[in-house]
Short mmCIF file of C-alpha atoms and ligand atoms in Angstrom, two decimals:
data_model
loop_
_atom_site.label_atom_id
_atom_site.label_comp_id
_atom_site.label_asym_id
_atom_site.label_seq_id
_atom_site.Cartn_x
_atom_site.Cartn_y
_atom_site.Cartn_z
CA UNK A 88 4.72 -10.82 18.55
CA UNK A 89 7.46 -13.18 18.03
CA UNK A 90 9.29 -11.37 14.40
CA UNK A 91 9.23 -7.96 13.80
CA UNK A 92 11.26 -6.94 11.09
CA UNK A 93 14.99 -5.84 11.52
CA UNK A 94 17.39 -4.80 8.45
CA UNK A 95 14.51 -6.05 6.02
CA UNK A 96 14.71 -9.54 7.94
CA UNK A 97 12.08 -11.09 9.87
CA UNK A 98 13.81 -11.76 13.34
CA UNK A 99 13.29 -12.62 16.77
CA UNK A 100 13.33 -10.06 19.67
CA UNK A 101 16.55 -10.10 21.26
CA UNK A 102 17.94 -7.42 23.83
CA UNK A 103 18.54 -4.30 22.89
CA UNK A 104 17.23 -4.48 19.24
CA UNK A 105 14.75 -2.34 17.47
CA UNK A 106 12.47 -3.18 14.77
CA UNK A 107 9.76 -2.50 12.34
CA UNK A 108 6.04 -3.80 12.87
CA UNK A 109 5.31 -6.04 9.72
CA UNK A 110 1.76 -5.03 9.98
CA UNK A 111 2.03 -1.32 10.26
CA UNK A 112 6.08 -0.76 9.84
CA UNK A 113 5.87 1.06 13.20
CA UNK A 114 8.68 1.09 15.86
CA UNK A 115 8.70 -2.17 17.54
CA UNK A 116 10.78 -2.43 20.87
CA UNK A 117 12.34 -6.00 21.86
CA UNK A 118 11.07 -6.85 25.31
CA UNK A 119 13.68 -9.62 27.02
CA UNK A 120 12.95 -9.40 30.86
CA UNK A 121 12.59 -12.34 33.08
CA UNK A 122 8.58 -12.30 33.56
CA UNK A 123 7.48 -12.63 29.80
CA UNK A 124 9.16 -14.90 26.87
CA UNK A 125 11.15 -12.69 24.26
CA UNK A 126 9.00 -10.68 22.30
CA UNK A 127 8.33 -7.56 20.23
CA UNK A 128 6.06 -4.72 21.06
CA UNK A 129 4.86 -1.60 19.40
CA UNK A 130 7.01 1.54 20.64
CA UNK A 131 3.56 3.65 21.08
CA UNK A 132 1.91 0.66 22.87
CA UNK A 133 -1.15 0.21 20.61
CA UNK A 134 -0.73 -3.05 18.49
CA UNK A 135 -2.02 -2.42 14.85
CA UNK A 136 -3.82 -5.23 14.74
CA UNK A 137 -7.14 -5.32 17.25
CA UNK A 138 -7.32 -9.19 16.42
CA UNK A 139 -4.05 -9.97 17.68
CA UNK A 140 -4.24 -11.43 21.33
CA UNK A 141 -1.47 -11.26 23.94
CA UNK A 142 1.12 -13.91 23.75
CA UNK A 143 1.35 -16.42 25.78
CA UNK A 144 3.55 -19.99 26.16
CA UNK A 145 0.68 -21.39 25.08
CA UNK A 146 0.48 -19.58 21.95
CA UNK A 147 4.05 -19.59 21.43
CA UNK A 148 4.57 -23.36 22.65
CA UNK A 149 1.56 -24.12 19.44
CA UNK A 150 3.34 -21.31 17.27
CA UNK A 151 6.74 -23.50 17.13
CA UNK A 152 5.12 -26.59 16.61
CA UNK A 153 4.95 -25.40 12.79
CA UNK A 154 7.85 -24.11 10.47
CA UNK A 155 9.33 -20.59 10.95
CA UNK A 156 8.14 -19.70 7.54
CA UNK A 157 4.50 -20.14 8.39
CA UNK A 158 4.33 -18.35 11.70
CA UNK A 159 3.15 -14.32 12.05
CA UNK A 160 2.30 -14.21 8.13
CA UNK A 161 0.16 -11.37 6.65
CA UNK A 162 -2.72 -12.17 5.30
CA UNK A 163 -4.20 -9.44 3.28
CA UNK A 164 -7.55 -8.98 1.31
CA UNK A 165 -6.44 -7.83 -2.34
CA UNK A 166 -9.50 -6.21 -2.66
CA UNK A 167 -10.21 -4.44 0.65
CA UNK A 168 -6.59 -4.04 1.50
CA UNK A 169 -7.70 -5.11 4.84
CA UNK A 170 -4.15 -6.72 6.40
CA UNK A 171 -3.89 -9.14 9.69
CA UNK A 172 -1.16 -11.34 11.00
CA UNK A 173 -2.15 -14.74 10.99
CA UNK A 174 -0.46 -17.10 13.62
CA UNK A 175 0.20 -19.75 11.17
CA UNK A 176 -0.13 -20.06 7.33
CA UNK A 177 1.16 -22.92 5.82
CA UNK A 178 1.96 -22.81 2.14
CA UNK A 179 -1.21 -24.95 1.07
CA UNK A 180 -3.13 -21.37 2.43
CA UNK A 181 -4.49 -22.83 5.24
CA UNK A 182 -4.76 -20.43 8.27
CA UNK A 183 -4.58 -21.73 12.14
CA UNK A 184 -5.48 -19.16 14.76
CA UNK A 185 -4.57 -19.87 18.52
CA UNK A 186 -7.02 -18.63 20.78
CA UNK A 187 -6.65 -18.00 24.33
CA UNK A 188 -9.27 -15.19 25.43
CA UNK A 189 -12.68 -15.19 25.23
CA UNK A 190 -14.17 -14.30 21.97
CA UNK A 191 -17.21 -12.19 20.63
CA UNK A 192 -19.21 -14.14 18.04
CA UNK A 193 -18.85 -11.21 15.54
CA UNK A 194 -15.75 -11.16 15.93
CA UNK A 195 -15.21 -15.17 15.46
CA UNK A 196 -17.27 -14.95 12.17
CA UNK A 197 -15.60 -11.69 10.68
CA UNK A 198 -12.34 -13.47 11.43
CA UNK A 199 -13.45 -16.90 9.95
CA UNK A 200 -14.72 -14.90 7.20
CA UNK A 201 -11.43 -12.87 6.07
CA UNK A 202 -9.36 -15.81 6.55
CA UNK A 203 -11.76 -18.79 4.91
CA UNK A 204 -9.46 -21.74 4.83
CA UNK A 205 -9.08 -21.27 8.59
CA UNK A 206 -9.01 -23.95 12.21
CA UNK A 207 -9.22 -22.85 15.65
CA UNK A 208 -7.28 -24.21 18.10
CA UNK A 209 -8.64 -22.97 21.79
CA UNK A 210 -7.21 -23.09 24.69
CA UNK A 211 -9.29 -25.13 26.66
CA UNK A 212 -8.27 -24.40 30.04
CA UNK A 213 -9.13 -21.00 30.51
CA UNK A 214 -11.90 -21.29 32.49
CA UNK A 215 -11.73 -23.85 35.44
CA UNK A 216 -14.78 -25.61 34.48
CA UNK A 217 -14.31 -26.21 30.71
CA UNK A 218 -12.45 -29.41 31.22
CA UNK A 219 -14.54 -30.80 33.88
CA UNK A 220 -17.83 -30.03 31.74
CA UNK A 221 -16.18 -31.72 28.74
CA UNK A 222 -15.47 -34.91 31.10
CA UNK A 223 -19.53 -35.04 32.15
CA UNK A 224 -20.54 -34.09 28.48
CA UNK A 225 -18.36 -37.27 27.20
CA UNK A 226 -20.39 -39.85 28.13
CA UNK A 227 -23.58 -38.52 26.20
CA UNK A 228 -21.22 -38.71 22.63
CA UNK A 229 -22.28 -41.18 20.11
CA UNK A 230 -19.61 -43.02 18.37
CA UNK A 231 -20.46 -43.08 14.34
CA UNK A 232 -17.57 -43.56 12.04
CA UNK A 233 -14.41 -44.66 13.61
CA UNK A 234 -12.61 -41.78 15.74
CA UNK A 235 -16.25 -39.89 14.87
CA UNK A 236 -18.84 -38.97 17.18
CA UNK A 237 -21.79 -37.25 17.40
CA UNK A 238 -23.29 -35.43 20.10
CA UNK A 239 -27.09 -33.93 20.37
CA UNK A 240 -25.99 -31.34 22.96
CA UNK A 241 -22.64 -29.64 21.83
CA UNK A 242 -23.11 -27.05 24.76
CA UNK A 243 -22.82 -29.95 27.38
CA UNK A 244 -19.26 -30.73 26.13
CA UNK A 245 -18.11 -26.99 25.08
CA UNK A 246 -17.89 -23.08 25.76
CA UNK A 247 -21.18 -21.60 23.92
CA UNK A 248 -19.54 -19.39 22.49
CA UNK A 249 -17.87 -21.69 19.63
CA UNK A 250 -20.87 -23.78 19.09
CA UNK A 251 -21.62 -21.01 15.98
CA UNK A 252 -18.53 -21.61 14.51
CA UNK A 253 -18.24 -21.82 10.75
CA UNK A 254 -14.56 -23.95 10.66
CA UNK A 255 -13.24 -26.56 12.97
CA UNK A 256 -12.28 -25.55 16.36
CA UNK A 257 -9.61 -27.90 18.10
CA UNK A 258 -9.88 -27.46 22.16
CA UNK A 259 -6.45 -28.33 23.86
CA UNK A 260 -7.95 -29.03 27.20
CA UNK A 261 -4.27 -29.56 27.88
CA UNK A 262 -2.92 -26.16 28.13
CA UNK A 263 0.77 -25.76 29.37
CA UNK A 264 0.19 -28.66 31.01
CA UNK A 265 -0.29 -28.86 34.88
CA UNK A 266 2.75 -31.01 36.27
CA UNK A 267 1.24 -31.75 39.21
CA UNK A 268 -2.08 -33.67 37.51
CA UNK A 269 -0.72 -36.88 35.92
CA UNK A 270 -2.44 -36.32 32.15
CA UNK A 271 -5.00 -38.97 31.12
CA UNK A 272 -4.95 -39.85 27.27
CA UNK A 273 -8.61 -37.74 26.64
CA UNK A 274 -7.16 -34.74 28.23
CA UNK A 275 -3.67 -34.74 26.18
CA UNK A 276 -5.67 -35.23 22.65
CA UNK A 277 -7.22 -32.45 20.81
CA UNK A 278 -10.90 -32.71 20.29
CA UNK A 279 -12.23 -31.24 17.05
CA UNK A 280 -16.01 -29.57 17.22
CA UNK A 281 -16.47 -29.50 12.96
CA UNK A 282 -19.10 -26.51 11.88
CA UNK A 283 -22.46 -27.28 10.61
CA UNK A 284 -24.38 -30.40 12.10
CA UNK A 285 -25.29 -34.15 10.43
CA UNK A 286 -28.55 -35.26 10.82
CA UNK A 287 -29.09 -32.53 13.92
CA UNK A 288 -25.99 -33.77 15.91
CA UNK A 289 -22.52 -31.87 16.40
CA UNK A 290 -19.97 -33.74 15.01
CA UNK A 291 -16.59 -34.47 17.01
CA UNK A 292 -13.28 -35.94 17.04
CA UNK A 293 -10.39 -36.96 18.49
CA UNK A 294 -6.95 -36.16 17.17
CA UNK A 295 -3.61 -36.00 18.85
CA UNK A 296 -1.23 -32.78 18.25
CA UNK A 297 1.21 -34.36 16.21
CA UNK A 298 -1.94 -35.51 13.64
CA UNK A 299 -2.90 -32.04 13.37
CA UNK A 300 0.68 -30.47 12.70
CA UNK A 301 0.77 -33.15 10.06
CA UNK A 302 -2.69 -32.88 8.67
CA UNK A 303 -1.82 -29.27 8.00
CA UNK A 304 0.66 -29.94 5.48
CA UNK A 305 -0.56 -32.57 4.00
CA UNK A 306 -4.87 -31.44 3.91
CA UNK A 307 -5.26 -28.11 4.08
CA UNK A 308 -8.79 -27.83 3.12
CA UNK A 309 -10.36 -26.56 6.23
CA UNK A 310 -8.50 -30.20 7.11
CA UNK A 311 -11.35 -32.23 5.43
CA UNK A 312 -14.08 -30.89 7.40
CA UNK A 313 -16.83 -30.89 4.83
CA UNK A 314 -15.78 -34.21 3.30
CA UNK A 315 -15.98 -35.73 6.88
CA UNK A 316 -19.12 -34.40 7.56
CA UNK A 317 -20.52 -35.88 4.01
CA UNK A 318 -18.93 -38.92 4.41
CA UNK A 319 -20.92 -39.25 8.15
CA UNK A 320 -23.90 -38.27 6.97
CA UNK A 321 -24.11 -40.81 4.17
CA UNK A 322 -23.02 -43.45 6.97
CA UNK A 323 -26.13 -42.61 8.84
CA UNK A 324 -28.31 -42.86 5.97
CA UNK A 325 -26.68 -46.45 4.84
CA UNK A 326 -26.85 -47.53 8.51
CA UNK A 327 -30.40 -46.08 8.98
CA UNK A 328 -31.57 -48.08 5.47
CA UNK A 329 -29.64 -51.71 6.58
CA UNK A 330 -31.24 -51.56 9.58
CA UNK A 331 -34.48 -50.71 8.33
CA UNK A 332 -34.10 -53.59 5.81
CA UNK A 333 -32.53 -56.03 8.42
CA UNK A 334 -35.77 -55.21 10.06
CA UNK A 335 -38.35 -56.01 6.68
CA UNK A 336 -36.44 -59.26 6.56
CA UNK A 337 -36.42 -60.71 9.83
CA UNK A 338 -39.82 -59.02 11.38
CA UNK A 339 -41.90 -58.21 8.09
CA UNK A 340 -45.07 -58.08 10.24
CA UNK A 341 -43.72 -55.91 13.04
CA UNK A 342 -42.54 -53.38 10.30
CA UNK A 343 -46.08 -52.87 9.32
CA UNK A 344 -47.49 -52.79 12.76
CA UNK A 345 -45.32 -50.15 13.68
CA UNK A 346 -46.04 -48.14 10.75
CA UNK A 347 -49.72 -48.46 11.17
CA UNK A 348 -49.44 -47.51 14.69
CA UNK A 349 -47.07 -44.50 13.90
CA UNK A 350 -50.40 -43.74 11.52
CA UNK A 351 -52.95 -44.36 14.74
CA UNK A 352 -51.04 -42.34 16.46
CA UNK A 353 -51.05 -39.18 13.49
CA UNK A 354 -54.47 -38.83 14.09
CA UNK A 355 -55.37 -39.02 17.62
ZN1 ZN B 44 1.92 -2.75 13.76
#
């Protein structure tokens, strides 16, 4: 963890220091070496928390992206008592988890669940092939609303495993970054799988890093995610019905053709 608590302050690990857990009030050590980046671990070596993952840059590089006062809050269920650390909450309530290991659905969903106004962000270079499937998957996405597409095949363009989600999941196919690969502009935005589908199709987007730090702040519901998906799905319909009645106007016969062959066909 990055804070533990020290004199009743929330404070970074720094050499030497001890610590309470903010979870569990446990002894928490300050580890400094060279290998890691600063940060606190439990004395007995069993973190309170089974949802909380290993740090890594990439967490921590996403953590300080945000303000201090909405990293490593507690998030607790007043009437379970059920407590976690969240990685971010910002003050509108919205909760942003960082995800770097693989996930169990049931454990996606009970975390989506306790938290509610929740995002993912995943790291999206975990596996060597998740970038390079995402690349192939592209070119089957359907642009709808501007910055919007839609895509029939989700599982082409990302890991199966967050295809159930129930809140947006952001994929950072960018990770720490690999120095040596120059970075193309669809590998350094974040691309935004929303839950539920429109009209059978995944929605996705793209959004660069600095929108999403922003949106936070400024749209914390679930960062518009329903209202998007409304808003698409009445595009459809509207573009569906002009086309439809571009079609009566200029091809009244054809219309009627079609129909009664869609009808031939019902009943062979
Ligand atoms: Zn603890």
């Amino acid at each position: 963890m990055k804070f533990a608590q020290v004199n009743g302050v929330k404070a970074e690990a720094q050499q030497g220091l001890r610590g309470a857990c903010e979870v569990c009030q446990s002894v928490m050590i300050a580890k400094c070496g060279n290998e890691r980046m600063k940060h606190w671990a439990h004395k007995s070596k069993i973190s309170c928390d089974p949802w909380w993952e290993n740090e890594t840059e990439w967490h921590r590089a996403w953590k300080n992206r945000f303000p201090e006062n909405w990293q490593e809050i507690i998030h607790k269920d007043p009437t379970t008592g059920e407590m976690h650390k969240a990685d971010i909450k910002t003050t509108g309530g919205l909760v942003i988890e960082f995800q770097r290991s693989a996930i169990e659905p049931a454990e996606m969903l009970s975390r989506e669940h306790f938290y509610k106004n929740m995002v993912w962000v995943v790291d999206g270079t975990r596996l060597m092939r998740d970038y390079p499937r995402f690349c192939k998957g592209f070119s089957s996405l359907r642009q709808t609303v501007k910055g919007f597409f839609l895509s029939s095949f989700p599982d082409e363009c990302f890991p199966s495993s967050w295809l159930a989600s129930s809140v947006p999941v952001y994929f950072d196919f960018q990770g720490n970054g690999d120095p040596v690969q120059p970075q193309d502009a669809r590998r350094s935005a974040l691309w935004c799988l929303f839950p539920n589908r429109v009209d059978g199709a995944a929605v996705v987007a793209g959004v660069s890093r600095e929108a999403l730090v922003k949106l936070a702040s400024t749209d914390p519901d679930l960062l518009f995610a329903h209202g998007n998906l409304t808003y698409i799905a009445e595009y459809i319909r509207l573009q569906r019905e002009s086309a439809a009645d571009h079609a009566r106007k200029q091809h009244p016969d054809l219309l009627s053709l079609l129909n009664a062959r869609r009808l031939r066909g019902r009943r062979h």
